[in-house]
PDB file of C-alpha atoms in Angstrom:
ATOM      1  CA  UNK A   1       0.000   0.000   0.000  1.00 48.00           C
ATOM      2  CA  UNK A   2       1.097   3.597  -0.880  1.00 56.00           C
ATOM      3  CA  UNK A   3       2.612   4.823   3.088  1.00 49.00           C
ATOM      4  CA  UNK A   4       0.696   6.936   5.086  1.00 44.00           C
ATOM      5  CA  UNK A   5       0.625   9.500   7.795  1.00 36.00           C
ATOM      6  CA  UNK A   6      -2.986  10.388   9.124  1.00 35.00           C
ATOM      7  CA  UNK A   7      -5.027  10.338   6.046  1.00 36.00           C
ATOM      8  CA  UNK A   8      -3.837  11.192   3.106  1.00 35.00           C
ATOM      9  CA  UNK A   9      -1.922   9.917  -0.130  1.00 36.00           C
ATOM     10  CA  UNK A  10       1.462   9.115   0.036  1.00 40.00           C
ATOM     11  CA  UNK A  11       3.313  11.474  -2.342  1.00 36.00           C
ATOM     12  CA  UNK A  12       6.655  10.129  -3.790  1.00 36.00           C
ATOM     13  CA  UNK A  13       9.386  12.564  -3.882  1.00 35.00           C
ATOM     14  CA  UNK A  14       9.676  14.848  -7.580  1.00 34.00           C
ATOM     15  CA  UNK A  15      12.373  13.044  -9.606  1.00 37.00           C
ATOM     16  CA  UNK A  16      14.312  15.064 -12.435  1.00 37.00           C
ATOM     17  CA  UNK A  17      13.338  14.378 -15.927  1.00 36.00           C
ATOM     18  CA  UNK A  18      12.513  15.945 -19.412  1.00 33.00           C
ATOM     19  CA  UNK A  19       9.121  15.833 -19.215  1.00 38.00           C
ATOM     20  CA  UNK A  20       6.454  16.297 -16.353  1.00 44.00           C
ATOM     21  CA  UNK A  21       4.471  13.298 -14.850  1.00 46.00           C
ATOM     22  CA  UNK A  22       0.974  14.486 -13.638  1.00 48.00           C
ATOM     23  CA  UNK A  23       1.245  15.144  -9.936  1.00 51.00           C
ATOM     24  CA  UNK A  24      -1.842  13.141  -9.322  1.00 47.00           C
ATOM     25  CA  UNK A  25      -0.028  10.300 -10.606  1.00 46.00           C
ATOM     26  CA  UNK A  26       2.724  10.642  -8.785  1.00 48.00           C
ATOM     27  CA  UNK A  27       0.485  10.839  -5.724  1.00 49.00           C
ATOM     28  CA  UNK A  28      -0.388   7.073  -5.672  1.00 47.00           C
ATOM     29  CA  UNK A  29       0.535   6.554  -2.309  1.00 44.00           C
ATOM     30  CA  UNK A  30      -2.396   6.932   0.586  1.00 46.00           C
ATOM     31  CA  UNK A  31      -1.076   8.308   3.180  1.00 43.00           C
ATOM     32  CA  UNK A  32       1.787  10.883   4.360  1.00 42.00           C
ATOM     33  CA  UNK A  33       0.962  14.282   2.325  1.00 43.00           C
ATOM     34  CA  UNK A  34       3.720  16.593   1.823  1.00 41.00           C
ATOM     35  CA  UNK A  35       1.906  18.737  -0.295  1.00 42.00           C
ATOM     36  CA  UNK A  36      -1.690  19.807  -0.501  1.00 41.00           C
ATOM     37  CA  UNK A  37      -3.445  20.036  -3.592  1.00 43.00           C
ATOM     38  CA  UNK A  38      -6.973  21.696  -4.357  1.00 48.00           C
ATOM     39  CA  UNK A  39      -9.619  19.338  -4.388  1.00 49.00           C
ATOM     40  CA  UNK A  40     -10.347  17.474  -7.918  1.00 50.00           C
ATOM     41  CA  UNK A  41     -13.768  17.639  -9.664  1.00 50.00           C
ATOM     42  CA  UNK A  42     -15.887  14.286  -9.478  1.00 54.00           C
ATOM     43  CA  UNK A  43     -15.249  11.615 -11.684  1.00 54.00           C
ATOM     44  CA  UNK A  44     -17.013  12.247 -15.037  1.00 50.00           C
ATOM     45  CA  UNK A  45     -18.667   8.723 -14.302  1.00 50.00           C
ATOM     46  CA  UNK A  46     -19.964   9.670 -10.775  1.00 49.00           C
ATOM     47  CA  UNK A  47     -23.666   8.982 -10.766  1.00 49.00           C
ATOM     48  CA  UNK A  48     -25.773  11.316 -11.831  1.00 45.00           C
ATOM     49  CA  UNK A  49     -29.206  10.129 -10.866  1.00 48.00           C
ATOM     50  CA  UNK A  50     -30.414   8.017  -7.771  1.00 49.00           C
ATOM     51  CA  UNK A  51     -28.685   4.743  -7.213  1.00 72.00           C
ATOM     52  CA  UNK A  52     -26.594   3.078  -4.280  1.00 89.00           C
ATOM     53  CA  UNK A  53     -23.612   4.459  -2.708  1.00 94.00           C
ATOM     54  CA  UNK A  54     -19.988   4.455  -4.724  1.00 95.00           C
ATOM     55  CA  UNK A  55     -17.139   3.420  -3.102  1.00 96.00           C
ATOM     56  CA  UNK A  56     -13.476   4.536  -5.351  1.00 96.00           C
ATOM     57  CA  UNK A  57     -11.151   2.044  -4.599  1.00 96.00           C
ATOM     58  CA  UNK A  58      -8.050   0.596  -5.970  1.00 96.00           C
ATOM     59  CA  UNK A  59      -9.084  -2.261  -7.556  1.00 95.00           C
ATOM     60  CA  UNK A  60      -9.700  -3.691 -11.536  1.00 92.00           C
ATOM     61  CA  UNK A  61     -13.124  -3.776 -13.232  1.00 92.00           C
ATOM     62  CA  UNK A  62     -13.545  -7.799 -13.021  1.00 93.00           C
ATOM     63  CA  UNK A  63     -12.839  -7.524  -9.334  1.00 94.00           C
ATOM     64  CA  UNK A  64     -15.099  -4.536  -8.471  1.00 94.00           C
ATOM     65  CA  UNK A  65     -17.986  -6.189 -10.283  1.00 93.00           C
ATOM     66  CA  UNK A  66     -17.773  -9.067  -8.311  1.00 93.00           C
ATOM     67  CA  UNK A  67     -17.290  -6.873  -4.817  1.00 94.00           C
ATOM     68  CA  UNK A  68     -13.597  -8.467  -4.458  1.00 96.00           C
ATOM     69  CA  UNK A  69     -11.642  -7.188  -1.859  1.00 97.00           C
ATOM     70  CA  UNK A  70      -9.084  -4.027  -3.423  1.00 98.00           C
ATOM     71  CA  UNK A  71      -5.509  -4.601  -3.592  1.00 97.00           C
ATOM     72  CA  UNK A  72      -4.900  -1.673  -1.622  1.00 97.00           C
ATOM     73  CA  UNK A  73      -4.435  -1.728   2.469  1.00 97.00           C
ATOM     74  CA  UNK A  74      -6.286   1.760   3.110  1.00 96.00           C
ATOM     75  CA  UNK A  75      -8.969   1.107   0.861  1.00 98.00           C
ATOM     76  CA  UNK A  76      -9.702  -2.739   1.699  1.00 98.00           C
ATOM     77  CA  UNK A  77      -9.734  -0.975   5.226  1.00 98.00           C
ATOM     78  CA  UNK A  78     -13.157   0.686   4.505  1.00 98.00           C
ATOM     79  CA  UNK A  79     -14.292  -1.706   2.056  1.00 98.00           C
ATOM     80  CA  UNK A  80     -14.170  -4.232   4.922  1.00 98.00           C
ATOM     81  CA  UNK A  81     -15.593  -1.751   7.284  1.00 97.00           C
ATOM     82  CA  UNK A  82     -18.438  -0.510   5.588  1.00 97.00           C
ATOM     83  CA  UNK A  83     -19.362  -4.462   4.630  1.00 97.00           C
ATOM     84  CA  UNK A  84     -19.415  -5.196   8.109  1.00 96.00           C
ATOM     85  CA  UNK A  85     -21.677  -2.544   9.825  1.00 95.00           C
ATOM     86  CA  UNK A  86     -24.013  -3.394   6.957  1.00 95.00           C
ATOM     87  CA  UNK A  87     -23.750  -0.745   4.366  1.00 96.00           C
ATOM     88  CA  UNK A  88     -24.712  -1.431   0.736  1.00 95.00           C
ATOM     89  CA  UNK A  89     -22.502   0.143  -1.730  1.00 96.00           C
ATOM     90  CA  UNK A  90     -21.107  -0.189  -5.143  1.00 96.00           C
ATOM     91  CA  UNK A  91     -17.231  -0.743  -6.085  1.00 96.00           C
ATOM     92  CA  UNK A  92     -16.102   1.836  -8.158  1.00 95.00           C
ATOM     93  CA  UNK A  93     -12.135   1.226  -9.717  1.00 94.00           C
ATOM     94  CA  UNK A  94     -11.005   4.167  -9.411  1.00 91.00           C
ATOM     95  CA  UNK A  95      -7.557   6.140  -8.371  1.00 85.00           C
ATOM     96  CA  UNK A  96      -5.866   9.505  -6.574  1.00 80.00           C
ATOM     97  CA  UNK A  97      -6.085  11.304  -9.528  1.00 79.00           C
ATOM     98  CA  UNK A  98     -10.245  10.520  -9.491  1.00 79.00           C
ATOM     99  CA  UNK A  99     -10.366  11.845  -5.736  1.00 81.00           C
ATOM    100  CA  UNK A 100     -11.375  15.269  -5.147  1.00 82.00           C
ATOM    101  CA  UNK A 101      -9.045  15.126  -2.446  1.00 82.00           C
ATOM    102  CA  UNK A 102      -6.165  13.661  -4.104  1.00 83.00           C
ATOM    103  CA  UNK A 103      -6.920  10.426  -1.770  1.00 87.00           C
ATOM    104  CA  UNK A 104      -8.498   7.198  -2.157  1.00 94.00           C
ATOM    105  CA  UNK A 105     -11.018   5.426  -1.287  1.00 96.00           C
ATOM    106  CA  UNK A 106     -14.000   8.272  -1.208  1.00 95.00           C
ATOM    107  CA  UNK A 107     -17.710   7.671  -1.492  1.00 95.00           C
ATOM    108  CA  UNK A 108     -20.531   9.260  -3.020  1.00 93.00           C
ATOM    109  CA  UNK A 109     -23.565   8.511  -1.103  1.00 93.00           C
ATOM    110  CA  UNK A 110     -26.787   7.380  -3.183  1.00 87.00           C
ATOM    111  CA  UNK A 111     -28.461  11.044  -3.998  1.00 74.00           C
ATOM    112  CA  UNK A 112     -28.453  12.793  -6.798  1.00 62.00           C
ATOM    113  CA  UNK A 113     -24.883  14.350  -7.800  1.00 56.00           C
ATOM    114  CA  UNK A 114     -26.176  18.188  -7.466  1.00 53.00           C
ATOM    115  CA  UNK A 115     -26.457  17.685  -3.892  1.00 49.00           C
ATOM    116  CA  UNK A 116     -23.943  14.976  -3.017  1.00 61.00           C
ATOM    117  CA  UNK A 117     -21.152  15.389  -1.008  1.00 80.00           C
ATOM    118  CA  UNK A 118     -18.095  12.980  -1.686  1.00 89.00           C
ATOM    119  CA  UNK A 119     -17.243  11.368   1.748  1.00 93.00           C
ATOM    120  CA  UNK A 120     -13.427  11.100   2.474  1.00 94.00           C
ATOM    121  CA  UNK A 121     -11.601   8.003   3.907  1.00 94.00           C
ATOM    122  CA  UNK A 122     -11.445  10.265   7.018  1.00 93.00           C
ATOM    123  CA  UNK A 123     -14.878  10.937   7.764  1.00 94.00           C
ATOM    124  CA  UNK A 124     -16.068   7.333   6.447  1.00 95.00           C
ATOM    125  CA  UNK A 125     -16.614   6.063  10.227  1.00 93.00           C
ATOM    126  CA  UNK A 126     -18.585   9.061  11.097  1.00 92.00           C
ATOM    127  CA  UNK A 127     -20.722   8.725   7.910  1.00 94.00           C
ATOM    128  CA  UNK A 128     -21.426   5.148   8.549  1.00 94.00           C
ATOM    129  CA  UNK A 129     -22.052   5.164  12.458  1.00 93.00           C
ATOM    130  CA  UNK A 130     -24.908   8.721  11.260  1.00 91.00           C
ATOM    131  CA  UNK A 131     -26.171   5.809   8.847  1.00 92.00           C
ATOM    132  CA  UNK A 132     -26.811   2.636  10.388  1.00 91.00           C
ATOM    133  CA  UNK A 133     -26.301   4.290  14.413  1.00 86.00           C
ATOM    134  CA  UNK A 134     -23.142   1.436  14.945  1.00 82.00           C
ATOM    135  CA  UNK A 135     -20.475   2.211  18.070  1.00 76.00           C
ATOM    136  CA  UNK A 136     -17.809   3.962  17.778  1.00 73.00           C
ATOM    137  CA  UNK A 137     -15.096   1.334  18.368  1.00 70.00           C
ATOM    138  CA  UNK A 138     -12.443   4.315  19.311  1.00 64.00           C
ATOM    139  CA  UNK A 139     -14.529   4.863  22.766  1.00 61.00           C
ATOM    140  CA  UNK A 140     -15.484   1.229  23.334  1.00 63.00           C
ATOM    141  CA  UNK A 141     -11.834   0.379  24.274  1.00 68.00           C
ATOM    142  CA  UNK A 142      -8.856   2.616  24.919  1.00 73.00           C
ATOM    143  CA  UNK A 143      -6.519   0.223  24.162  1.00 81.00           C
ATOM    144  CA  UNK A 144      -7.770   0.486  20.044  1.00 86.00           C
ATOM    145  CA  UNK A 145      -5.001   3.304  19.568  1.00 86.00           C
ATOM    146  CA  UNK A 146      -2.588   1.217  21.201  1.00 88.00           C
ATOM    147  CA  UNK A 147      -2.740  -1.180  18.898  1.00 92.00           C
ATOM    148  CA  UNK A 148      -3.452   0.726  15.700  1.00 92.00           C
ATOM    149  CA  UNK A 149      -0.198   1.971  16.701  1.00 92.00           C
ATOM    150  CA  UNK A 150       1.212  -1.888  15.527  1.00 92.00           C
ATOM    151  CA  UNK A 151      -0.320  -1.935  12.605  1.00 95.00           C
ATOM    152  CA  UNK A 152       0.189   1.719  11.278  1.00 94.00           C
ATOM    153  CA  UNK A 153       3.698   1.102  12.220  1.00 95.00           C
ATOM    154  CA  UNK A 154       5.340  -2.101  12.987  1.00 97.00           C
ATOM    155  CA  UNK A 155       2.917  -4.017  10.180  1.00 98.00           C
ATOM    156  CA  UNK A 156       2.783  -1.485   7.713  1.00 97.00           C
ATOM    157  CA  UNK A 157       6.577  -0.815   7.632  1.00 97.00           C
ATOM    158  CA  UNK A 158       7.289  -4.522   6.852  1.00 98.00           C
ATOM    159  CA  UNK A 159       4.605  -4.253   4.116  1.00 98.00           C
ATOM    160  CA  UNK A 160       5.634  -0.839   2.613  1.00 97.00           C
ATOM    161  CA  UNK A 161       9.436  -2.983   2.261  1.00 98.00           C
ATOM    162  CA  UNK A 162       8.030  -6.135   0.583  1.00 98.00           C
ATOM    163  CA  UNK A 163       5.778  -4.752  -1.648  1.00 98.00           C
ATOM    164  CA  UNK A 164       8.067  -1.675  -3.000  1.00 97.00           C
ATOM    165  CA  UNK A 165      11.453  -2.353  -2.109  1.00 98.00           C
ATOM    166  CA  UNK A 166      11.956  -6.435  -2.496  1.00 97.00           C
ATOM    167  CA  UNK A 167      12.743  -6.094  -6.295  1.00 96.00           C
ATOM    168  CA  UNK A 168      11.320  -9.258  -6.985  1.00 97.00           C
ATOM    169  CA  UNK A 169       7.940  -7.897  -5.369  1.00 98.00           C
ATOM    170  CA  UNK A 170       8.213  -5.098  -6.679  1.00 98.00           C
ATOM    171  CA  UNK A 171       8.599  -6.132 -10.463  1.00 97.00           C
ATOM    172  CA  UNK A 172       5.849  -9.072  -9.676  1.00 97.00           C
ATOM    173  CA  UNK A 173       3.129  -7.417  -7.559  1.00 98.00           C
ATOM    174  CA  UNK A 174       3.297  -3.617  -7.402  1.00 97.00           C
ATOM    175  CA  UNK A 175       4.889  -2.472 -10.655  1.00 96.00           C
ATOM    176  CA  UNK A 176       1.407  -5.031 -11.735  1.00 95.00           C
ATOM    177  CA  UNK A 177      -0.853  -2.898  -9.856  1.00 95.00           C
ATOM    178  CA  UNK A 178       0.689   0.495  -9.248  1.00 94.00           C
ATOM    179  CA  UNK A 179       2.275   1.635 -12.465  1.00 94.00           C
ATOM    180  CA  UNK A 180       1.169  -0.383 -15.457  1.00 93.00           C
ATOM    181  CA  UNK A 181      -2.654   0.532 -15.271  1.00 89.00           C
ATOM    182  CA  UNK A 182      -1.750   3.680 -14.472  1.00 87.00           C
ATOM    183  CA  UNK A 183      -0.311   4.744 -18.031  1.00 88.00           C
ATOM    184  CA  UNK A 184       1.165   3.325 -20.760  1.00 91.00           C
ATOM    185  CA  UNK A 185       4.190   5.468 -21.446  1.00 93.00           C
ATOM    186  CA  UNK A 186       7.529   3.439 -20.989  1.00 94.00           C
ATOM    187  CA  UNK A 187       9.274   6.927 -19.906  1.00 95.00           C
ATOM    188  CA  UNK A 188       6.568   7.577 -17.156  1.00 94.00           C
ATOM    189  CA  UNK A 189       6.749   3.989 -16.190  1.00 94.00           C
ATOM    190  CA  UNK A 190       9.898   4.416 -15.118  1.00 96.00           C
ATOM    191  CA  UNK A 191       9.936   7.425 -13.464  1.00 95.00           C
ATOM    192  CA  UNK A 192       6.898   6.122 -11.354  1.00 93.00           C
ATOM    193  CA  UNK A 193       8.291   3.278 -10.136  1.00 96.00           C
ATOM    194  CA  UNK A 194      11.770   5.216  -9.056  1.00 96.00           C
ATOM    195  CA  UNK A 195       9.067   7.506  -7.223  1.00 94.00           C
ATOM    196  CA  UNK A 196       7.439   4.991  -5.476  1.00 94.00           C
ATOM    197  CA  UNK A 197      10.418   2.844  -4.185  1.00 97.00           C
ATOM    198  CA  UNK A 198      12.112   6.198  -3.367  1.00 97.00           C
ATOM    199  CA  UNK A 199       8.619   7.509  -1.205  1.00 95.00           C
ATOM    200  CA  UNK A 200       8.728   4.114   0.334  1.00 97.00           C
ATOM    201  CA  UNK A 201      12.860   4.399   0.922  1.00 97.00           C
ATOM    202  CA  UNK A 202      11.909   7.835   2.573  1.00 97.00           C
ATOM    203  CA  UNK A 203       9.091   6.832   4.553  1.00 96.00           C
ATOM    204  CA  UNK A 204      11.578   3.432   5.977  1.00 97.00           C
ATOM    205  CA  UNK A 205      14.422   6.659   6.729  1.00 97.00           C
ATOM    206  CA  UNK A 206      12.320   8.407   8.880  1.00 94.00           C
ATOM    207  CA  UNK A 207      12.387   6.568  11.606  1.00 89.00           C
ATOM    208  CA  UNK A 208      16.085   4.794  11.128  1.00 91.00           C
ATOM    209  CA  UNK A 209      19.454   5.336   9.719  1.00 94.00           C
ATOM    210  CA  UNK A 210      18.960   2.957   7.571  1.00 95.00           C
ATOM    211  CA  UNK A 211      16.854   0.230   6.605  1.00 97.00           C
ATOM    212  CA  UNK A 212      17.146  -3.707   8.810  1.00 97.00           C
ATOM    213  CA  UNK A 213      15.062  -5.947   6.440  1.00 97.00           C
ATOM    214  CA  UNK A 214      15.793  -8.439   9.943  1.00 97.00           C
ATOM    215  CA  UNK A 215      14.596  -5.644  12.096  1.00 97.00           C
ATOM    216  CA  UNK A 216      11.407  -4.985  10.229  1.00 98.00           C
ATOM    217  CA  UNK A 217      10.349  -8.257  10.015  1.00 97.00           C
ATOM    218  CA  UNK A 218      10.916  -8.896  13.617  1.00 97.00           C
ATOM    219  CA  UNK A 219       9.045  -5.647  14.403  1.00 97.00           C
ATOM    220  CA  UNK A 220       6.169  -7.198  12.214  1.00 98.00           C
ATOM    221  CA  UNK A 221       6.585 -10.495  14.098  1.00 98.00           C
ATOM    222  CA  UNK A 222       6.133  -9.181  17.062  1.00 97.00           C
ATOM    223  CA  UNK A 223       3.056  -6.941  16.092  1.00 98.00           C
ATOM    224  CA  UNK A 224       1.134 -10.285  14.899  1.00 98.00           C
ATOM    225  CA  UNK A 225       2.277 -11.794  18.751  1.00 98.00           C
ATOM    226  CA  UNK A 226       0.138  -8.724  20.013  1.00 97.00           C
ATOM    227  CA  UNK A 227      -2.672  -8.434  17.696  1.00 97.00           C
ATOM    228  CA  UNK A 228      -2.837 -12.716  18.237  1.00 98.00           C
ATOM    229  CA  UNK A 229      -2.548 -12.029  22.123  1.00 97.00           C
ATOM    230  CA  UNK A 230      -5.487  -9.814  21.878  1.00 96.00           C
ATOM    231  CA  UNK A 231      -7.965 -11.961  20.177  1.00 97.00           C
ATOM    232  CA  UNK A 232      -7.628 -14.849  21.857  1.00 97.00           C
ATOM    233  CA  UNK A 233     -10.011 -17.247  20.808  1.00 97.00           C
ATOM    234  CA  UNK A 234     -12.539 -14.326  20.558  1.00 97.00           C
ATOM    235  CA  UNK A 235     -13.907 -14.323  17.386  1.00 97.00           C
ATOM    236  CA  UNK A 236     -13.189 -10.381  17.123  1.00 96.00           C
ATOM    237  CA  UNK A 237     -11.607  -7.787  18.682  1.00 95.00           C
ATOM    238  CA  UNK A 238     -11.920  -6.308  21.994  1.00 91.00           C
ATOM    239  CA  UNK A 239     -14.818  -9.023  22.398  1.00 91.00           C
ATOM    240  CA  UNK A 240     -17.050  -8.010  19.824  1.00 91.00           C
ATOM    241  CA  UNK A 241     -20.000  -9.548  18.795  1.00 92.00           C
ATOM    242  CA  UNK A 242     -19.837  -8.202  15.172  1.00 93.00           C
ATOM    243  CA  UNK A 243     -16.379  -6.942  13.578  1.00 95.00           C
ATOM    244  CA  UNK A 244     -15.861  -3.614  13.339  1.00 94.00           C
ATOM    245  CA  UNK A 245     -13.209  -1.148  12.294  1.00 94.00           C
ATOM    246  CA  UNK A 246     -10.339  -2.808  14.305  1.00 95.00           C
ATOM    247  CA  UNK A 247     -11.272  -6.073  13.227  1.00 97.00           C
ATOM    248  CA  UNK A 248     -11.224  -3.956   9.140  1.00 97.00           C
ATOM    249  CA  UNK A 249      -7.563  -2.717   9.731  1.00 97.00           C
ATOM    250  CA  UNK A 250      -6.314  -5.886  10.503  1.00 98.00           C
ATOM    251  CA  UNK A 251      -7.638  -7.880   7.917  1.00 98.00           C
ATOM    252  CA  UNK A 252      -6.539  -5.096   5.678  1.00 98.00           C
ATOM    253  CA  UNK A 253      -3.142  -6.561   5.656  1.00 98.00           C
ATOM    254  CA  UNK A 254      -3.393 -10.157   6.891  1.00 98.00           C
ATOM    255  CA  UNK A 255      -5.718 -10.691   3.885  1.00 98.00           C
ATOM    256  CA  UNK A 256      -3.400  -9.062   1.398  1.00 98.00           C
ATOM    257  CA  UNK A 257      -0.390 -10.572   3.460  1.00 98.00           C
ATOM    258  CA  UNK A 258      -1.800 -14.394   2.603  1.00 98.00           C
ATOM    259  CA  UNK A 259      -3.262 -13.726  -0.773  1.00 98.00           C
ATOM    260  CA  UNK A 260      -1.257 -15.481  -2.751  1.00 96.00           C
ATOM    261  CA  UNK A 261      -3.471 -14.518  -5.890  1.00 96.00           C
ATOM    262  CA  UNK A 262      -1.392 -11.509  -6.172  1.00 97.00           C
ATOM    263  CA  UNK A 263       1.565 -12.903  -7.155  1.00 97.00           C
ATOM    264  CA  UNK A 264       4.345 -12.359  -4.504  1.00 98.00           C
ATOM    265  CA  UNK A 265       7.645 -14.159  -5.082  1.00 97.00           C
ATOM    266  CA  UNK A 266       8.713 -13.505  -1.357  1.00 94.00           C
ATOM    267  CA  UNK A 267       6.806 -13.344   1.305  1.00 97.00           C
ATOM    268  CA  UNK A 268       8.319 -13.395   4.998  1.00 97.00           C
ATOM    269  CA  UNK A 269       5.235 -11.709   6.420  1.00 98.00           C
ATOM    270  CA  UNK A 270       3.310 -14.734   5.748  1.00 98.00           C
ATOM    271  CA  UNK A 271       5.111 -17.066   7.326  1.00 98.00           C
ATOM    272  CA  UNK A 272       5.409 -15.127  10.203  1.00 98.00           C
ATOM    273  CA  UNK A 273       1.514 -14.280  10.288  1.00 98.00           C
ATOM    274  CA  UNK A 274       1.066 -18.037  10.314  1.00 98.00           C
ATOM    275  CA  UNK A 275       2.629 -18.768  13.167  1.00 98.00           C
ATOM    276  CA  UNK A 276      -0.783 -17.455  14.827  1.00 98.00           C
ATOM    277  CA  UNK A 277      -3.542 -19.668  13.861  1.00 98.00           C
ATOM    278  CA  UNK A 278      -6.052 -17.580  15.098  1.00 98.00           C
ATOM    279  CA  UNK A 279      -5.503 -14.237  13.021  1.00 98.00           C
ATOM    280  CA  UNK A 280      -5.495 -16.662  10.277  1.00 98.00           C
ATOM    281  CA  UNK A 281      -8.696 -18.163  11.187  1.00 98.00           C
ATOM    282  CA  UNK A 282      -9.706 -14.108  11.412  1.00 98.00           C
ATOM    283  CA  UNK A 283      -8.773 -13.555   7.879  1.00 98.00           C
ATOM    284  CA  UNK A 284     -10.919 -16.142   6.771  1.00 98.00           C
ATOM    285  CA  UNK A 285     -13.790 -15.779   8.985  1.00 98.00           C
ATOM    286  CA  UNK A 286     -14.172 -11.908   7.851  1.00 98.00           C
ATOM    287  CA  UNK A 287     -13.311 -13.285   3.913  1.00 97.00           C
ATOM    288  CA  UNK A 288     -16.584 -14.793   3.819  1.00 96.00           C
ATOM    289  CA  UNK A 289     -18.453 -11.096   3.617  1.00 96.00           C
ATOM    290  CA  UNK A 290     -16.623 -11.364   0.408  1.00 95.00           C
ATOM    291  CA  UNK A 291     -18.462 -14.264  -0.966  1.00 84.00           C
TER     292      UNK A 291
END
């Protein structure tokens, strides 16, 4: 997944060329701004008239007919979420440069586009708990930053290596994804995936000298000992009777993590992940809302 700081799209750093790659494209990543952009105009195929809500999503038409879970972290994050507190929507493929805020995923809610308002990744909880009146997990359980903290860190530095800086991952899985369906021009190919290995170098830098492929996975390793420690043998999070959004990030990356469908060539994080039956069992349990 493009890194992240709060909630926005990862921006890889501006590399020197001849010739100017759209800054929306460049902005692939979802999450650590370093540069705010004015808000896009909707997608030209928004709807127009009455019909269910649109979730924008990383994803490829085949899957998002079917409702497949996206490719993307951030975006399978609210996909998963909005599935489980019972929200109907519509998968939309879709990317940064379709955002109005330069970010994906966004929804438009099912009313007509005059009066619409496109709902951020941001403000998608609060939407959905005004919709269907679920908890706010936040306030349920102080210990849900806590452990956020694991996966917005610990997990999601281990994933930002394997997907952008193994080269054999990259080339198999994220150049796939990323950069081919985002244009066909050889010369912007390359200069987009220098971008996004060098946003994801960055990102790794800011927190170390330089970059322990040992350390991160161990850091990851010991994230999945928590988040396994915490379940239990509950069937979600914090004792829930229903998943919600903690039970979404997590299965944001333990679904990706095991999906071999994708293609990866290595994969440490798996093995590590299934040395803890029961966020495996997780995965699969919250896969079915898939079917």
């Amino acid at each position: 997944m493009p890194p992240k700081a709060s909630e926005g799209s990862e921006q890889p750093s501006t590399a020197s060329s001849f010739f100017t790659v759209p800054p929306p494209i460049k902005k692939l990543f979802d999450k650590f701004p370093l540069a705010t952009y004015p808000a896009n105009d909707l997608p030209q195929r928004s709807p127009s008239r009455r019909q269910g809500n649109q979730l924008f999503v990383f994803s490829d038409a085949a899957a998002a007919r079917k409702g497949q879970p996206s490719y993307n972290p951030q975006c399978l994050k609210w996909q998963a979420y909005l599935k489980f507190v019972g929200i109907d929507f519509e998968i939309t493929p879709s990317n940064n440069h379709a955002s109005p805020t330069g970010i994906l995923p966004f929804l438009i809610p099912s009313q007509p586009i005059e009066v619409a308002n496109a709902i951020p990744s941001h403000k998608l909880q609060k939407w959905a708990i005004e919709q269907v009146h679920c908890e706010e997990e936040q306030q349920l359980n102080l210990r849900f930053e806590v452990y956020a903290s694991l996966l917005d860190s610990r997990v999601r530095n281990a994933w930002l290596y394997m997907l952008y800086l193994d080269g054999q991952n990259f080339e198999a899985v994220a150049r796939r994804l990323y950069i081919d369906t985002a244009t066909s021009n050889t010369l912007v190919r390359t200069t987009l995936a220098l971008q996004l290995q060098q946003a994801a170098r960055d990102e790794l830098l800011k927190t170390s000298r330089y970059i322990d492929v040992a350390e991160l996975e161990g850091d990851a390793g010991n994230a999945f000992e928590a988040l396994s420690a915490l379940l239990g043998d509950d069937d979600h999070f914090f004792g829930r009777p229903n998943p919600g959004l903690f039970d979404a990030s997590v299965f944001a990356y333990t679904h990706l993590i095991l999906d071999e469908s994708l293609g990866w060539k290595q994969n440490r994080l798996a093995q590590l992940l299934r040395e803890h039956p029961n966020l495996v069992q997780h995965r699969e349990k919250l896969l079915r809302f898939f079917a």
